[in-house]
CSV table of C-alpha atoms in Angstrom, one decimal:
chain,number,residue,atom,x,y,z
A,511,MET,CA,0.0,0.0,0.0
A,512,SER,CA,1.2,3.5,-0.7
A,513,LEU,CA,-0.1,7.0,-0.2
A,514,TYR,CA,-0.2,9.9,-2.7
A,515,ILE,CA,-1.9,13.2,-3.3
A,516,ARG,CA,-3.9,13.4,-6.5
A,517,ARG,CA,-4.9,16.7,-8.2
A,518,THR,CA,-8.5,16.8,-9.5
A,519,ARG,CA,-10.4,19.5,-11.4
A,520,GLU,CA,-13.8,20.7,-10.1
A,521,GLY,CA,-15.0,23.4,-12.4
A,522,ARG,CA,-12.3,26.1,-12.4
A,523,GLU,CA,-10.7,25.0,-9.1
A,524,THR,CA,-8.0,22.5,-8.5
A,525,HIS,CA,-8.7,20.2,-5.6
A,526,TYR,CA,-6.3,17.7,-3.9
A,527,VAL,CA,-7.2,14.3,-2.5
A,528,LEU,CA,-5.1,12.1,-0.3
A,529,LYS,CA,-5.4,8.6,-1.8
A,530,GLU,CA,-4.0,5.2,-1.3
A,531,SER,CA,-3.1,2.2,-3.5
A,532,TYR,CA,-4.2,-1.0,-1.9
A,533,TRP,CA,-4.6,-4.7,-2.8
A,534,ASN,CA,-8.3,-5.5,-3.0
A,535,GLY,CA,-7.8,-9.3,-3.2
A,536,SER,CA,-7.5,-9.5,-7.0
A,537,CYS,CA,-5.6,-6.3,-8.1
A,538,PHE,CA,-4.4,-3.0,-6.9
A,539,ALA,CA,-7.1,-0.3,-6.7
A,540,ALA,CA,-7.4,3.2,-5.4
A,541,ARG,CA,-9.4,4.6,-2.5
A,542,ASN,CA,-9.8,8.1,-1.2
A,543,ILE,CA,-8.5,8.9,2.3
A,544,LEU,CA,-9.3,12.6,2.6
A,545,ASP,CA,-10.3,15.6,0.4
A,546,LEU,CA,-7.6,18.1,1.2
A,547,GLY,CA,-9.4,21.0,-0.5
A,548,THR,CA,-7.7,23.5,-2.7
A,549,ASP,CA,-4.5,23.8,-0.6
A,550,PRO,CA,-2.8,20.7,0.9
A,551,THR,CA,-0.4,22.9,3.0
A,552,GLU,CA,-3.3,23.8,5.3
A,553,HIS,CA,-3.0,20.3,6.7
A,554,ILE,CA,0.6,20.7,7.7
A,555,VAL,CA,1.3,22.2,11.1
A,556,TYR,CA,4.8,23.5,11.9
A,557,ALA,CA,5.9,23.0,15.5
A,558,GLY,CA,9.0,25.2,15.4
A,559,GLY,CA,12.5,24.4,14.2
A,560,ASN,CA,12.3,21.6,11.6
A,561,GLY,CA,9.4,19.9,13.3
A,562,PHE,CA,6.0,19.5,11.8
A,563,TYR,CA,2.9,17.2,12.1
A,564,PHE,CA,-0.4,16.8,10.2
A,565,SER,CA,-3.8,18.2,11.0
A,566,ASP,CA,-6.4,16.4,13.1
A,567,ALA,CA,-8.4,15.9,10.0
A,568,VAL,CA,-5.7,13.7,8.5
A,569,GLU,CA,-5.4,11.6,11.7
A,570,GLU,CA,-9.2,11.3,12.0
A,571,ALA,CA,-9.6,10.2,8.4
A,572,PHE,CA,-7.3,7.2,8.9
A,573,THR,CA,-9.1,6.3,12.2
A,574,ARG,CA,-12.5,6.6,10.6
A,575,MET,CA,-11.5,4.2,7.8
A,576,GLY,CA,-9.9,1.8,10.3
A,577,LEU,CA,-6.5,2.2,8.6
A,578,GLU,CA,-3.0,2.3,10.2
A,579,ARG,CA,-1.0,5.3,8.9
A,580,ASP,CA,2.6,5.0,8.1
A,581,THR,CA,4.4,8.3,9.1
A,582,GLU,CA,7.1,7.9,6.5
A,583,ASP,CA,4.6,7.2,3.7
A,584,LEU,CA,2.5,10.2,4.8
A,585,GLU,CA,5.6,12.4,4.8
A,586,GLN,CA,6.5,11.3,1.3
A,587,ALA,CA,3.0,12.0,0.0
A,588,PHE,CA,3.1,15.6,1.4
A,589,LEU,CA,6.8,16.1,0.5
A,590,HIS,CA,6.2,18.4,-2.4
A,591,TYR,CA,4.0,20.7,-0.2
A,592,LEU,CA,6.4,21.0,2.8
A,593,ASP,CA,8.5,24.1,3.5
A,594,PRO,CA,11.4,23.9,1.1
A,595,HIS,CA,14.0,23.9,3.9
A,596,ILE,CA,12.4,21.0,5.6
A,597,ARG,CA,11.9,19.2,2.3
A,598,ARG,CA,15.6,19.4,1.6
A,599,ILE,CA,16.4,17.9,5.0
A,600,ILE,CA,14.0,15.0,4.4
A,601,GLU,CA,15.4,14.4,0.9
A,602,ASN,CA,19.0,14.5,2.1
A,603,PHE,CA,18.1,12.1,4.8
A,604,SER,CA,16.5,9.8,2.3
A,605,THR,CA,19.5,9.7,0.0
A,606,GLY,CA,21.3,7.0,2.0
A,607,ARG,CA,18.4,4.7,2.5
A,608,SER,CA,18.4,1.2,1.1
A,609,PRO,CA,17.0,0.8,-2.4
A,610,ALA,CA,13.2,0.5,-3.0
A,611,HIS,CA,11.7,-2.8,-2.2
A,612,PRO,CA,14.9,-4.3,-0.6
A,613,SER,CA,13.1,-7.6,0.2
A,614,TRP,CA,12.5,-8.4,-3.5
A,615,ASN,CA,15.1,-10.5,-5.2
A,616,ALA,CA,15.7,-10.3,-9.0
A,617,GLU,CA,13.2,-13.0,-9.7
A,618,GLU,CA,10.5,-11.4,-7.6
A,619,LEU,CA,11.1,-8.0,-9.2
A,620,ALA,CA,10.9,-9.4,-12.7
A,621,HIS,CA,7.7,-11.1,-11.7
A,622,ARG,CA,6.2,-7.9,-10.5
A,623,GLN,CA,7.3,-5.8,-13.5
A,624,ARG,CA,5.8,-8.4,-15.8
A,625,PHE,CA,2.4,-7.2,-14.7
A,626,LEU,CA,3.1,-3.6,-15.8
A,627,HIS,CA,1.3,-2.6,-19.0
A,628,PRO,CA,3.5,-2.1,-22.1
A,629,PHE,CA,2.1,1.4,-22.5
A,630,ASP,CA,3.5,2.2,-19.0
A,631,LYS,CA,6.9,0.7,-19.8
A,632,ARG,CA,7.2,2.6,-23.0
A,633,ARG,CA,6.2,5.9,-21.4
A,634,MET,CA,8.7,5.5,-18.6
A,635,HIS,CA,11.5,4.6,-21.0
A,636,PHE,CA,11.0,7.7,-23.1
A,637,LEU,CA,10.6,9.9,-20.0
A,638,ARG,CA,13.9,8.5,-18.6
A,639,CYS,CA,15.9,8.1,-21.8
A,640,GLY,CA,14.2,10.3,-24.4
A,641,ARG,CA,14.6,7.7,-27.2
A,642,ILE,CA,12.0,6.7,-29.8
A,643,ASP,CA,13.8,3.5,-30.9
A,644,ILE,CA,13.5,1.7,-27.6
A,645,GLY,CA,13.7,-2.0,-28.7
A,646,SER,CA,12.1,-4.6,-26.5
A,647,LEU,CA,11.4,-3.9,-22.8
A,648,ASP,CA,10.3,-7.5,-22.1
A,649,GLY,CA,12.4,-10.4,-20.8
A,650,ARG,CA,14.2,-8.6,-18.0
A,651,SER,CA,13.7,-6.2,-15.1
A,652,TRP,CA,14.5,-2.5,-15.4
A,653,LYS,CA,15.3,-0.3,-12.4
A,654,PHE,CA,13.5,2.7,-13.8
A,655,LEU,CA,10.2,0.7,-13.7
A,656,ASN,CA,10.4,0.0,-10.0
A,657,VAL,CA,8.6,3.2,-9.2
A,658,LEU,CA,5.4,1.8,-10.8
A,659,CYS,CA,5.4,-1.6,-9.1
A,660,ASP,CA,2.6,-2.4,-6.6
A,661,LYS,CA,0.5,0.7,-7.6
A,662,CYS,CA,-3.0,1.1,-8.8
A,663,ARG,CA,-3.8,2.6,-12.2
A,664,ASP,CA,-4.6,6.0,-10.7
A,665,GLU,CA,-1.3,6.2,-8.8
A,666,ILE,CA,0.7,5.1,-11.9
A,667,GLU,CA,-0.9,7.9,-13.8
A,668,HIS,CA,-0.1,10.3,-10.9
A,669,VAL,CA,3.6,9.2,-11.0
A,670,ILE,CA,3.9,9.5,-14.8
A,671,GLU,CA,2.1,12.9,-14.9
A,672,GLY,CA,4.7,14.2,-12.5
A,673,LEU,CA,7.5,13.1,-15.0
A,674,GLU,CA,5.6,14.4,-18.0
A,675,LYS,CA,5.9,18.0,-16.7
A,676,ASP,CA,9.5,18.0,-17.7
A,677,LEU,CA,8.7,17.2,-21.4
A,678,ARG,CA,9.6,20.0,-23.7
A,679,PRO,CA,6.9,21.1,-26.2
A,680,GLN,CA,8.7,19.7,-29.1
A,681,GLU,CA,9.1,16.3,-27.4
A,682,ARG,CA,5.4,15.7,-26.8
A,683,ARG,CA,4.5,14.2,-30.1
A,684,ASN,CA,7.6,12.0,-30.1
A,685,TYR,CA,6.7,10.9,-26.6
A,686,LEU,CA,3.2,9.8,-27.7
A,687,PHE,CA,4.4,8.3,-30.9
A,688,THR,CA,6.8,6.1,-28.9
A,689,ALA,CA,4.4,5.3,-26.0
A,690,LEU,CA,1.8,4.0,-28.5
A,691,GLU,CA,4.5,2.3,-30.5
A,692,LEU,CA,3.2,3.9,-33.7
A,693,GLN,CA,6.5,3.1,-35.5
A,694,ARG,CA,5.3,-0.5,-35.9
A,695,TYR,CA,2.9,0.8,-38.6
A,696,PHE,CA,5.9,1.8,-40.7
A,697,PRO,CA,8.1,-1.3,-40.6
A,698,SER,CA,10.0,-0.7,-43.9
A,699,HIS,CA,10.1,3.1,-43.8
A,700,LEU,CA,13.7,4.4,-43.7
A,701,LEU,CA,12.6,7.2,-41.2
A,702,LYS,CA,10.1,5.2,-39.1
A,703,ASN,CA,11.7,6.5,-35.9
A,704,ASN,CA,11.3,10.2,-37.1
A,705,PRO,CA,7.6,11.0,-36.7
A,706,ALA,CA,8.0,14.4,-38.3
A,707,ALA,CA,9.3,12.8,-41.5
A,708,LEU,CA,6.2,10.6,-41.9
A,709,ASP,CA,2.9,11.5,-43.5
A,710,PRO,CA,1.1,13.5,-40.7
A,711,ASN,CA,-2.4,12.5,-41.7
A,712,THR,CA,-1.4,8.8,-41.6
A,713,VAL,CA,0.3,9.2,-38.2
A,714,ASP,CA,-2.7,11.1,-36.8
A,715,GLN,CA,-5.0,8.3,-37.9
A,716,TYR,CA,-2.9,5.6,-36.3
A,717,PHE,CA,-2.7,7.7,-33.1
A,718,LEU,CA,-6.4,7.9,-32.8
A,719,GLU,CA,-6.8,4.2,-33.5
A,720,GLU,CA,-4.3,3.3,-30.8
A,721,ILE,CA,-5.9,5.7,-28.2
A,722,CYS,CA,-9.3,4.1,-28.9
A,723,ARG,CA,-7.8,0.6,-28.7
A,724,LEU,CA,-6.1,1.4,-25.4
A,725,ASN,CA,-9.4,2.9,-24.1
A,726,GLU,CA,-11.0,-0.6,-24.6
A,727,ASP,CA,-8.0,-2.5,-23.1
A,728,ARG,CA,-9.2,-4.1,-19.8
A,729,THR,CA,-5.7,-4.9,-18.7
A,730,PHE,CA,-4.8,-1.2,-18.8
A,731,PHE,CA,-7.9,-0.2,-16.7
A,732,VAL,CA,-7.7,-3.1,-14.2
A,733,GLY,CA,-8.9,-1.9,-10.8
A,734,VAL,CA,-10.7,1.1,-12.3
A,735,GLU,CA,-14.4,0.6,-11.5
A,736,ASP,CA,-16.1,3.5,-13.2
A,737,HIS,CA,-14.6,3.2,-16.7
A,738,SER,CA,-16.9,2.7,-19.7
A,739,PRO,CA,-15.1,1.7,-23.0
A,740,GLY,CA,-17.7,3.7,-24.9
A,741,LYS,CA,-16.3,7.0,-23.4
A,742,LEU,CA,-12.7,8.1,-23.6
A,743,HIS,CA,-11.3,8.1,-20.1
A,744,PRO,CA,-9.7,11.3,-18.7
A,745,TYR,CA,-6.4,9.3,-18.4
A,746,LEU,CA,-6.4,9.3,-22.2
A,747,VAL,CA,-8.2,12.5,-23.0
A,748,LYS,CA,-5.2,14.4,-21.8
A,749,TYR,CA,-3.1,12.7,-24.4
A,750,VAL,CA,-5.5,13.7,-27.2
A,751,ILE,CA,-5.2,17.3,-26.0
A,752,MET,CA,-1.4,17.0,-25.7
A,753,TYR,CA,-1.1,15.5,-29.3
A,754,PHE,CA,-3.3,18.0,-31.2
A,755,ASP,CA,-2.6,21.1,-29.1
A,756,HIS,CA,1.0,21.3,-30.3
A,757,ALA,CA,2.3,22.5,-33.6
A,758,ASP,CA,6.0,22.2,-34.5
A,759,THR,CA,7.4,24.8,-36.8
A,760,PRO,CA,8.8,23.3,-40.0
A,761,GLN,CA,12.3,24.4,-39.1
A,762,SER,CA,12.3,22.6,-35.7
A,763,LEU,CA,10.9,19.4,-37.4
A,764,TRP,CA,13.7,19.2,-39.9
A,765,GLN,CA,16.3,20.4,-37.6
A,766,ARG,CA,15.5,17.3,-35.3
A,767,ILE,CA,15.6,15.0,-38.3
A,768,PHE,CA,19.0,16.3,-39.4
A,769,GLU,CA,20.3,16.1,-35.8
A,770,ASP,CA,19.1,12.5,-35.4
A,771,PHE,CA,20.8,11.6,-38.8
A,772,VAL,CA,24.1,13.1,-37.6
A,773,ARG,CA,24.0,11.5,-34.2
A,774,HIS,CA,23.2,8.0,-35.3
A,775,ARG,CA,26.1,8.1,-37.7
A,776,GLN,CA,28.5,9.6,-35.2
A,777,PHE,CA,29.3,12.6,-37.4
A,778,ARG,CA,30.6,15.8,-35.8
A,779,PHE,CA,28.4,18.7,-36.7
A,780,GLN,CA,29.3,22.3,-35.8
A,781,PRO,CA,26.0,24.3,-35.3
A,782,ALA,CA,27.6,27.5,-36.5
A,783,ALA,CA,28.7,26.0,-39.8
A,784,ARG,CA,27.5,27.7,-43.0
A,785,PRO,CA,25.0,26.0,-45.3
A,786,SER,CA,26.5,23.5,-47.8
A,787,LEU,CA,24.3,24.8,-50.6
A,788,SER,CA,24.4,28.3,-52.0
A,789,GLU,CA,21.2,30.4,-52.1
A,790,GLU,CA,21.0,29.9,-55.9
A,791,GLU,CA,21.4,26.1,-55.7
A,792,ALA,CA,18.9,25.8,-52.9
A,793,CYS,CA,16.3,27.9,-54.8
A,794,ALA,CA,16.8,25.9,-58.0
A,795,CYS,CA,16.2,22.7,-56.0
A,796,LEU,CA,12.9,24.1,-54.8
A,797,GLY,CA,11.9,25.6,-58.1
A,798,LEU,CA,12.2,29.2,-56.9
A,799,HIS,CA,13.9,32.3,-58.4
A,800,PRO,CA,16.2,34.0,-55.8
A,801,LYS,CA,14.1,37.2,-56.0
A,802,GLU,CA,10.9,35.2,-55.4
A,803,TYR,CA,12.5,33.5,-52.4
A,804,ARG,CA,13.8,36.8,-50.9
A,805,ALA,CA,10.2,38.3,-51.1
A,806,MET,CA,8.7,35.3,-49.3
A,807,SER,CA,7.9,35.1,-45.6
A,808,ALA,CA,9.1,32.1,-43.7
A,809,GLN,CA,5.5,30.8,-43.6
A,810,ALA,CA,5.2,31.1,-47.4
A,811,LEU,CA,8.5,29.3,-47.9
A,812,ALA,CA,7.3,26.5,-45.6
A,813,ARG,CA,4.0,26.1,-47.5
A,814,HIS,CA,5.9,26.0,-50.8
A,815,TYR,CA,8.2,23.4,-49.4
A,816,ARG,CA,5.4,21.2,-48.1
A,817,ARG,CA,3.7,21.1,-51.4
A,818,ARG,CA,6.8,19.9,-53.2
A,819,ALA,CA,7.8,17.6,-50.4
A,820,LYS,CA,4.4,15.9,-50.4
A,821,LYS,CA,4.7,15.4,-54.2
A,822,HIS,CA,8.2,13.8,-53.9
A,823,HIS,CA,7.6,11.9,-50.6
A,824,PRO,CA,8.7,8.2,-50.9
A,825,ASP,CA,5.4,7.1,-49.4
A,826,ALA,CA,3.6,8.9,-52.4
A,827,GLY,CA,5.9,7.2,-54.9
A,828,GLY,CA,8.5,9.9,-55.0
A,829,ASP,CA,12.3,9.4,-55.2
A,830,HIS,CA,14.0,9.2,-51.9
A,831,GLU,CA,17.1,11.1,-53.0
A,832,THR,CA,15.0,13.9,-54.4
A,833,PHE,CA,13.1,14.1,-51.2
A,834,ILE,CA,16.3,14.4,-49.2
A,835,ARG,CA,17.7,17.2,-51.5
A,836,LEU,CA,14.4,19.1,-51.1
A,837,SER,CA,14.7,18.8,-47.3
A,838,GLN,CA,18.3,20.0,-47.4
A,839,ALA,CA,17.5,22.9,-49.7
A,840,TYR,CA,14.6,24.0,-47.5
A,841,GLU,CA,16.8,23.8,-44.3
A,842,CYS,CA,19.4,25.9,-46.0
A,843,LEU,CA,16.9,28.6,-47.1
A,844,VAL,CA,14.9,28.8,-43.9
A,845,ARG,CA,18.1,29.1,-41.9
A,846,ARG,CA,19.2,32.0,-44.2
A,847,LYS,CA,15.8,33.7,-43.8
A,848,THR,CA,15.7,33.4,-40.0
A,849,ARG,CA,19.4,33.7,-39.1
A,850,GLY,CA,20.9,35.4,-42.1
A,851,PRO,CA,23.5,34.0,-44.6
């Protein structure tokens, strides 16, 4: 069993609920201990120095439910809401503690991790490593997954949401692409691990299909009593918003493709290097006159590039080398327009 504080939305207000993961005899489920209102810090009482304790309401909630509270678990649940100075003391004290679940041997740990959902494993891997090509996560135990063991679905979402806050805007689509394993729909595509290089409409379609499939997956929602497969659960609604509420600029898309290309081949690339193509060569590749290019805005250039790229995309029957040259020419021209020659 473990305690955690879950944020919930009620109208325009954010409320906090002290909750617990517990074993109900067949699976881990969640139960509410106490509604903490709009400010969890109101339930922390400072006794002077570095001392503190929790309000009577917290103590009474455990008594009312016939539960024994663990002081250390309660401190960890409220850790984020403690005075920063006291929080640092607790965190420093925790540094030297024995590893999580010290009573589990390697075989027991592998057994417990086997029950984690693949979606959870892929999310955690990207959040910890930032990679799209993650290979197989089955067949062995991974330390970064320990934090999800022996938790209900609601607490797992709570843990992962805390890690998702560190995602940069340009990482969000890659994150969901990886978590839903959408690259498996492009097995023979040269750039299957570069979502920005794939046909966006096709990727969007597969994303929605996988979200709906996950919404109907009973193994993902085990222990969640109020879920109807006919309605998208809030756990997944947030990902639809995250996916469609973000628009990369063309420059950042192709910059990441180029950086991945360089990194995977162990080339050394100096960011300050000048473009390899001249303005005239790049314009010719994109079918533009230099004067026409200079009069264009960055947005107009991007639209012109997308029209030609769509025509020459390998998935549409185009030539791969031509598509790569178009991309290089566009990268050269957009860099000149935004940074200067």
